[in-house]
Coordinates of C-alpha atoms in Angstrom, one line a residue:
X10 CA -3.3 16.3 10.4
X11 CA -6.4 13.5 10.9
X12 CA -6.6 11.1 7.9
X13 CA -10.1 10.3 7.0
X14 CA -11.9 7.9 9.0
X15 CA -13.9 5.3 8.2
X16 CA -16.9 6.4 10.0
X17 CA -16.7 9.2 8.7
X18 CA -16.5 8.1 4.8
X19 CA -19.3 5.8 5.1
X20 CA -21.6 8.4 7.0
X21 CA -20.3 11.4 4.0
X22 CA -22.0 11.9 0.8
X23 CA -19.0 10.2 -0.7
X24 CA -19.1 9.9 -4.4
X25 CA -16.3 9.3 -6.2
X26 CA -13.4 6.3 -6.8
X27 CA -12.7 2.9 -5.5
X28 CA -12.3 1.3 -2.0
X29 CA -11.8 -2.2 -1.5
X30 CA -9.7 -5.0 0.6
X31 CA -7.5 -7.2 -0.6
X32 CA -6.5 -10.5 1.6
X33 CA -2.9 -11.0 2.1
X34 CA -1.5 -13.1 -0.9
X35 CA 2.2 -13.9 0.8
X36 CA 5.2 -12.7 2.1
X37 CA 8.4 -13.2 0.9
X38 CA 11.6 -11.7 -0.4
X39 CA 10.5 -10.9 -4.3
X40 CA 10.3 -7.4 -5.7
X41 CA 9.7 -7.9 -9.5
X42 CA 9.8 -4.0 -9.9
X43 CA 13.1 -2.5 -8.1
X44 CA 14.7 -6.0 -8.1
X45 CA 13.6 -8.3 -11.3
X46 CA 14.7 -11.2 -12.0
X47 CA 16.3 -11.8 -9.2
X48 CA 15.5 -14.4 -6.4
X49 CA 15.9 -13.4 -3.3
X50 CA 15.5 -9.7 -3.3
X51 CA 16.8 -7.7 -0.6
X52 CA 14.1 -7.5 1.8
X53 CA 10.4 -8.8 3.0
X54 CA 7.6 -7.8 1.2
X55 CA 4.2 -8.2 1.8
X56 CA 1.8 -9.0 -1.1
X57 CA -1.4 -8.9 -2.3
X58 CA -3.2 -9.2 -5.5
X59 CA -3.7 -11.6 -8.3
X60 CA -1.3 -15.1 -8.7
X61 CA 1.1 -13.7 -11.7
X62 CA 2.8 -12.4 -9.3
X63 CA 6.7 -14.0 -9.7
X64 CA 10.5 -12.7 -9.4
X65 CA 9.6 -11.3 -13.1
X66 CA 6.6 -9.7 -14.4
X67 CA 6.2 -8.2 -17.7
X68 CA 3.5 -7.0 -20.0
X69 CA 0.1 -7.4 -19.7
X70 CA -0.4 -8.8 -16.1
X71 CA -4.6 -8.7 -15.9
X72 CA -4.0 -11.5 -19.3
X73 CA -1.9 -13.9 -17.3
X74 CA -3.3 -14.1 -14.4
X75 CA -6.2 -16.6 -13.1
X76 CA -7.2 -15.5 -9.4
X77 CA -6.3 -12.7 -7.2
X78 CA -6.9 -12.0 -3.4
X79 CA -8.9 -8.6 -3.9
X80 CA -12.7 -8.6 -3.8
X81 CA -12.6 -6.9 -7.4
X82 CA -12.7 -10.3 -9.5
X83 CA -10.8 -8.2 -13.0
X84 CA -7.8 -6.9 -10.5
X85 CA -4.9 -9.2 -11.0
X86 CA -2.6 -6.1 -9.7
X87 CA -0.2 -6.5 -7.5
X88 CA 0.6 -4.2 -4.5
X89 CA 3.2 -4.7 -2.2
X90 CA 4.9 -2.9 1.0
X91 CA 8.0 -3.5 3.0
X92 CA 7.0 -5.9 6.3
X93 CA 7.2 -4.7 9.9
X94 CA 9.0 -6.5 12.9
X95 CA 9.4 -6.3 16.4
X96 CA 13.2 -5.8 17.4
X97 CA 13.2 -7.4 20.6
X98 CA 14.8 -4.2 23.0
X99 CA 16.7 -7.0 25.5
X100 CA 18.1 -9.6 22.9
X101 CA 18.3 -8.2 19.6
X102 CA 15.9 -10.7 18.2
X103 CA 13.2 -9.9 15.2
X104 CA 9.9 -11.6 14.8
X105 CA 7.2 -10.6 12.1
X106 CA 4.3 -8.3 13.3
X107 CA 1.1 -10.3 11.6
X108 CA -1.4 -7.6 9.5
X109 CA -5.2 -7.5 10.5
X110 CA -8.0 -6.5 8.0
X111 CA -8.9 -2.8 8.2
X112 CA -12.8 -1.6 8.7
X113 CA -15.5 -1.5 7.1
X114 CA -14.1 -4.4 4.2
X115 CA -16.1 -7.2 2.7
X116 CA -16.5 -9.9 4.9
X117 CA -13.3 -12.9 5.5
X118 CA -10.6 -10.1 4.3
X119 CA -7.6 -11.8 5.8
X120 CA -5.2 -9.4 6.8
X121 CA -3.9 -7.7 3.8
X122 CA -4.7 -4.3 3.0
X123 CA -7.3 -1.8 1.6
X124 CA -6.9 -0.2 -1.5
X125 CA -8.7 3.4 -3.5
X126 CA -8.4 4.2 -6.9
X127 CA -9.8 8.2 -6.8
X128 CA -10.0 10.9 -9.0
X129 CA -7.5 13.0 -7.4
X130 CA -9.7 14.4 -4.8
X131 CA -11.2 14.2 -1.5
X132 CA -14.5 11.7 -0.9
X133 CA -17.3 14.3 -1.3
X134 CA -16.2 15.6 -4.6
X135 CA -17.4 14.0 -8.3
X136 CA -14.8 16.2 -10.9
X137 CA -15.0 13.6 -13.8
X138 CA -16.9 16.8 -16.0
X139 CA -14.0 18.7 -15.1
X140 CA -11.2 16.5 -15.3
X141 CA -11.1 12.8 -16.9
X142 CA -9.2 10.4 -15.0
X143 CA -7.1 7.4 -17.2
X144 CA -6.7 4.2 -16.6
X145 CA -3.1 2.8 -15.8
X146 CA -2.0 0.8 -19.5
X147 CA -1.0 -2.9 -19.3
X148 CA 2.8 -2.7 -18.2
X149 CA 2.2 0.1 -16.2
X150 CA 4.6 -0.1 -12.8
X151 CA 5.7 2.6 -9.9
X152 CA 7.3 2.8 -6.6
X153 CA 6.7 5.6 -3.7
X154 CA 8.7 6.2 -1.1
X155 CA 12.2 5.0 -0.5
X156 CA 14.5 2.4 1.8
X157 CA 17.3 4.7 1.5
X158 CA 15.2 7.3 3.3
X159 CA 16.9 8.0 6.7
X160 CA 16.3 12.0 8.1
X161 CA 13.1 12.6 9.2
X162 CA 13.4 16.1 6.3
X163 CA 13.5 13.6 4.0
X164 CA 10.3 11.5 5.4
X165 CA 8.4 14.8 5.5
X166 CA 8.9 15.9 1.9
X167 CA 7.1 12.1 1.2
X168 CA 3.7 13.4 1.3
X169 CA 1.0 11.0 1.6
X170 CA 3.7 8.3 3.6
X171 CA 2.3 8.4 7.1
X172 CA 1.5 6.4 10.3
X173 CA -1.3 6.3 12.5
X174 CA -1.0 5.1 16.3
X175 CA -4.7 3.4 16.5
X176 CA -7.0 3.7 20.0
X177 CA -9.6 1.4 17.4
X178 CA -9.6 0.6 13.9
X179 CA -12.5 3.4 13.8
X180 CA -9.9 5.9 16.1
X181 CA -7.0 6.7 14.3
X182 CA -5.8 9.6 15.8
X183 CA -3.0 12.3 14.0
X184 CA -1.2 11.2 11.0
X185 CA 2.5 10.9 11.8
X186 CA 5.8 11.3 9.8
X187 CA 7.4 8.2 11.9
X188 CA 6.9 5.4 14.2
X189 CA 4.6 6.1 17.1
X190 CA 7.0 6.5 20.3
X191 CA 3.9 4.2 22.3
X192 CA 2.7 1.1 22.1
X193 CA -1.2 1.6 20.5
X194 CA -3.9 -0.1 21.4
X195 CA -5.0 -1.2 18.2
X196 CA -1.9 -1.2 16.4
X197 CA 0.1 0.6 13.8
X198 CA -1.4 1.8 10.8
X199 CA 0.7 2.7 7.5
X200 CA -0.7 4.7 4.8
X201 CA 0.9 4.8 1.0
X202 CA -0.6 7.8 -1.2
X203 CA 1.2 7.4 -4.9
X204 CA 1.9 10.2 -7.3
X205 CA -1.4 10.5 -10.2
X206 CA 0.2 12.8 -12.7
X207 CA 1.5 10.4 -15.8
X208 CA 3.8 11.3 -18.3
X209 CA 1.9 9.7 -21.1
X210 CA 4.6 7.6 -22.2
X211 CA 6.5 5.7 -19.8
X212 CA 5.4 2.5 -18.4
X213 CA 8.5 3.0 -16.0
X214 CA 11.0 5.1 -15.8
X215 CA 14.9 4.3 -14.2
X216 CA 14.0 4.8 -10.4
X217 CA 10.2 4.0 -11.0
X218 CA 8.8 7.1 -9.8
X219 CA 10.0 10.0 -12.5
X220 CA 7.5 9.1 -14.9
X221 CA 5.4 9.9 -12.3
X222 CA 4.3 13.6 -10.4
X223 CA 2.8 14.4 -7.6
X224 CA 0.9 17.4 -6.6
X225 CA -0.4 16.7 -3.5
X226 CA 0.8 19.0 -1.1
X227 CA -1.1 18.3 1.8
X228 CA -1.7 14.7 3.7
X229 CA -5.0 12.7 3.4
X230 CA -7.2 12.3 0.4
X231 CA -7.2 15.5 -0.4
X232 CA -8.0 17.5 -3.5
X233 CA -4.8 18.0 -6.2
X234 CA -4.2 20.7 -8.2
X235 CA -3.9 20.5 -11.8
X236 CA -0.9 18.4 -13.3
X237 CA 1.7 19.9 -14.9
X238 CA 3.1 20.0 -18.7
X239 CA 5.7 17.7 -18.1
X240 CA 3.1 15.2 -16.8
X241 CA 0.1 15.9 -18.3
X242 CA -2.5 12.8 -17.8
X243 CA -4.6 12.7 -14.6
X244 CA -4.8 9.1 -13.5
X245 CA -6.2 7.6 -10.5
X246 CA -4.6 8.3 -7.1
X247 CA -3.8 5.2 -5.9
X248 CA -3.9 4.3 -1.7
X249 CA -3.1 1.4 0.0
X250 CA -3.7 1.1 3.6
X251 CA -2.5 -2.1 5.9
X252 CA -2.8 -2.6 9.4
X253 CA -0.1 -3.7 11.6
X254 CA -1.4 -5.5 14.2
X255 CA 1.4 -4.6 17.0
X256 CA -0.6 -5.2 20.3
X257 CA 1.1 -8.8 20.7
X258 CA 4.3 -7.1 21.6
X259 CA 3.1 -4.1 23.6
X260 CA 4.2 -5.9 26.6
X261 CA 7.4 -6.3 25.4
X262 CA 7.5 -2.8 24.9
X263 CA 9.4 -1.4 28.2
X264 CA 8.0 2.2 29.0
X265 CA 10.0 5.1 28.1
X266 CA 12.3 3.6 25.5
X267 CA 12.5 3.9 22.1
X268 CA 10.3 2.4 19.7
X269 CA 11.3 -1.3 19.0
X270 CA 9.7 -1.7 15.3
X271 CA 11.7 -1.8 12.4
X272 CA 10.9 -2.1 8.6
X273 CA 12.4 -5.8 7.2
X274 CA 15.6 -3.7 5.4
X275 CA 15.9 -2.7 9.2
X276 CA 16.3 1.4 8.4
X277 CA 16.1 4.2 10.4
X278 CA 13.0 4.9 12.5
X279 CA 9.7 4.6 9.9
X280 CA 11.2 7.2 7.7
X281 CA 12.0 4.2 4.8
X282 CA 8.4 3.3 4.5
X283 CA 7.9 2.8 0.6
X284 CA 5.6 0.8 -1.2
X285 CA 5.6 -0.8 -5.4
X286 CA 2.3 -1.4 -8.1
X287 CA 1.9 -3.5 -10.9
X288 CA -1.1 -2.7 -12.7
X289 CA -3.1 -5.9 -14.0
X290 CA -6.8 -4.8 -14.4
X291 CA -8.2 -7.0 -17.1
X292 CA -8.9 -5.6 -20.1
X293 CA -10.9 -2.0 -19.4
X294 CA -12.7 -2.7 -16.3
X295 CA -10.8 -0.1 -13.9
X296 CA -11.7 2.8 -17.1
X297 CA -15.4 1.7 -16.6
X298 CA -15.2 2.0 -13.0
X299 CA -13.3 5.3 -13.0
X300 CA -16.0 6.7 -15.8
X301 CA -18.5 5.9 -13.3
X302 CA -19.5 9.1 -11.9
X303 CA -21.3 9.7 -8.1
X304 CA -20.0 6.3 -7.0
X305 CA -17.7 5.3 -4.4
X306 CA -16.4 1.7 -3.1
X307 CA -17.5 -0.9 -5.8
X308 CA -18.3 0.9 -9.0
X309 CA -22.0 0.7 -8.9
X310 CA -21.8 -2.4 -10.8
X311 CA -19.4 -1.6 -13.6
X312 CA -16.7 -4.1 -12.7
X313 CA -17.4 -7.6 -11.2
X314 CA -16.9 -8.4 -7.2
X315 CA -16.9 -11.8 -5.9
X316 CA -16.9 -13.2 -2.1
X317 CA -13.9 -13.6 -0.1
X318 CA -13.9 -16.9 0.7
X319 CA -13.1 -17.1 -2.9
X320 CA -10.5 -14.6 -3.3
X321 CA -8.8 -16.7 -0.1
X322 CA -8.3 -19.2 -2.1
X323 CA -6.0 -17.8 -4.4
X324 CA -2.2 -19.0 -3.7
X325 CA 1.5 -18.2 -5.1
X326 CA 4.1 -20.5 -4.3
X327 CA 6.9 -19.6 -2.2
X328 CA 9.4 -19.2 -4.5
X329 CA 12.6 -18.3 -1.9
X330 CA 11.9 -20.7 0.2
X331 CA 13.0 -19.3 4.2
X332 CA 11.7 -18.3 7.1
X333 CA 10.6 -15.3 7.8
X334 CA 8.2 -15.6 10.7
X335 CA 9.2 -16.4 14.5
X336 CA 11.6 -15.2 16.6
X337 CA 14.7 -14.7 14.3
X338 CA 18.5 -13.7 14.7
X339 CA 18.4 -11.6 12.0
X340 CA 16.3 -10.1 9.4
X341 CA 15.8 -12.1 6.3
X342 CA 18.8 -11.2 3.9
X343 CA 20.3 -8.4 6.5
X344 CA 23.5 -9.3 7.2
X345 CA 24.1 -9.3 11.2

């Protein structure tokens, strides 16, 4: 199936939800959701958001934090993905696969990725009358996908967890279950579609993803049928959407063999491709913005924006302190 493309969503009568870029905020081996507390966690991630972003994160995250990488100035969320490398097909070696901004983003987006917040449905349909979407609550956290995802029956049943091989940034061609087996002229493209049903009472739930329900059956932003008993609140389906920028290695790439990238827990093929949230909108701002009916992007001025050359500036430490760029032996914490 085709995803979406930009062109197309800025030429459409689009009228409902959120899209905007976030610039990257770092990359490191944290994962305050599946892994908190502890320092390393077991693989790369690559993050983006607001500067309370640490090893632990817990209640209200939009009240602690003081800057954040996305253009929406009240979004101290955090969203994160595993990273992409290059495993080098003659001598084993990894090196990290850098992210480019996606289209059509406010200007100086730095890498990173882009991010919707919709109402369950596809671009060109406004259903707040029919169905009223809710905010995530402060505390609010949730995974999709899974590491431990190795059959490509598995990696189907994931709706919404696809790759694109890109001829452009504006050409993305099919939507894919794994890896492109070619190198692509404008890179690798990763898509992360989370669940929107809540269950009204959990702000997380053991494996982060059963307080959550998904009733997407089809790939793409796409329109959901009703949620069920057991999960009853509609909330915003949430997208992220980051650009791996794998034309640096395409002549590395040696024709007719298998494809050479690999997520940073290693895996098998793309199938693994998963991706965590921590909600930290300050106080009610993404509720005024999902109330806002017939608009699309910024929230026709019901939540505040600011420049990217300001949202570059905001910085996390690096808190693990090792490499994880350049030509490596081995994949940070991955045992050889």
């Amino acid at each position: 199936m085709k995803s979406i493309s930009i062109a197309a969503a800025l030429i459409a009568p689009v009228q409902a939800g959120l899209r905007f870029g976030c610039s990257s905020l770092t990359i490191q081996r944290l994962d305050p959701v599946v892994e908190p507390g502890q320092s390393p966690s077991a693989h790369v991630h690559h993050i983006v958001g607001g500067n309370a972003f640490n090893a632990t994160m817990t209640g209200d995250v939009g009240a602690r934090g003081t800057c954040t990488t996305c253009e929406m100035a009240e979004d101290f969320s955090n969203y994160w993905t595993a990273v992409l490398y290059f495993k080098h097909p003659t001598n084993g070696s990894y090196h990290r696969v850098p992210v480019k901004n996606n289209a059509a983003l406010a200007a100086g987006t730095t890498g990173g990725m882009t991010i919707y917040y919709t109402p369950g449905h596809d671009f060109s349909t406004d259903a707040l009358k029919q169905q009223y979407i809710t905010a995530f609550p402060p505390g609010f956290r949730m995974t999709v996908g899974s590491p431990t995802t190795t059959s490509l029956a598995q990696a189907q049943g994931h709706i919404g967890l696809r790759f694109n091989c890109l001829q452009t940034l504006l050409n993305r061609g099919p939507e894919m279950v794994d890896f492109p087996d070619r190198p692509c002229p404008a890179g690798i493209f990763a898509v992360h579609h989370f669940p929107a049903c809540w269950d009204g009472k959990n702000l997380d739930s053991p494996d982060h993803q059963s307080h959550m329900y998904n009733t997407i059956t089809r790939d793409g932003f796409t329109n959901a049928p009703p949620c069920p008993a057991s999960h009853p609140v509609r909330m915003p389906q949430l997208t992220y959407e980051t650009v791996w920028d794998t034309t640096k290695f395409n002549s590395l790439w040696p024709s007719g063999t298998p494809n050479p990238f690999v997520w940073s827990f290693e895996g098998t093929r793309g199938y693994g491709t998963h991706a965590d949230y921590m909600f930290g909108w300050q106080g009610d701002s993404l509720q005024r913005a999902m109330n806002k009916s017939e608009c699309f992007y910024d929230g026709c001025g019901s939540i505040k924006k600011q420049t990217m050359a300001v949202a570059n500036k905001c910085t996390v430490p690096d808190m693990v302190g090792e490499e994880t760029d350049g030509w490596l032996t081995k994949l940070p914490g991955m045992e050889m």
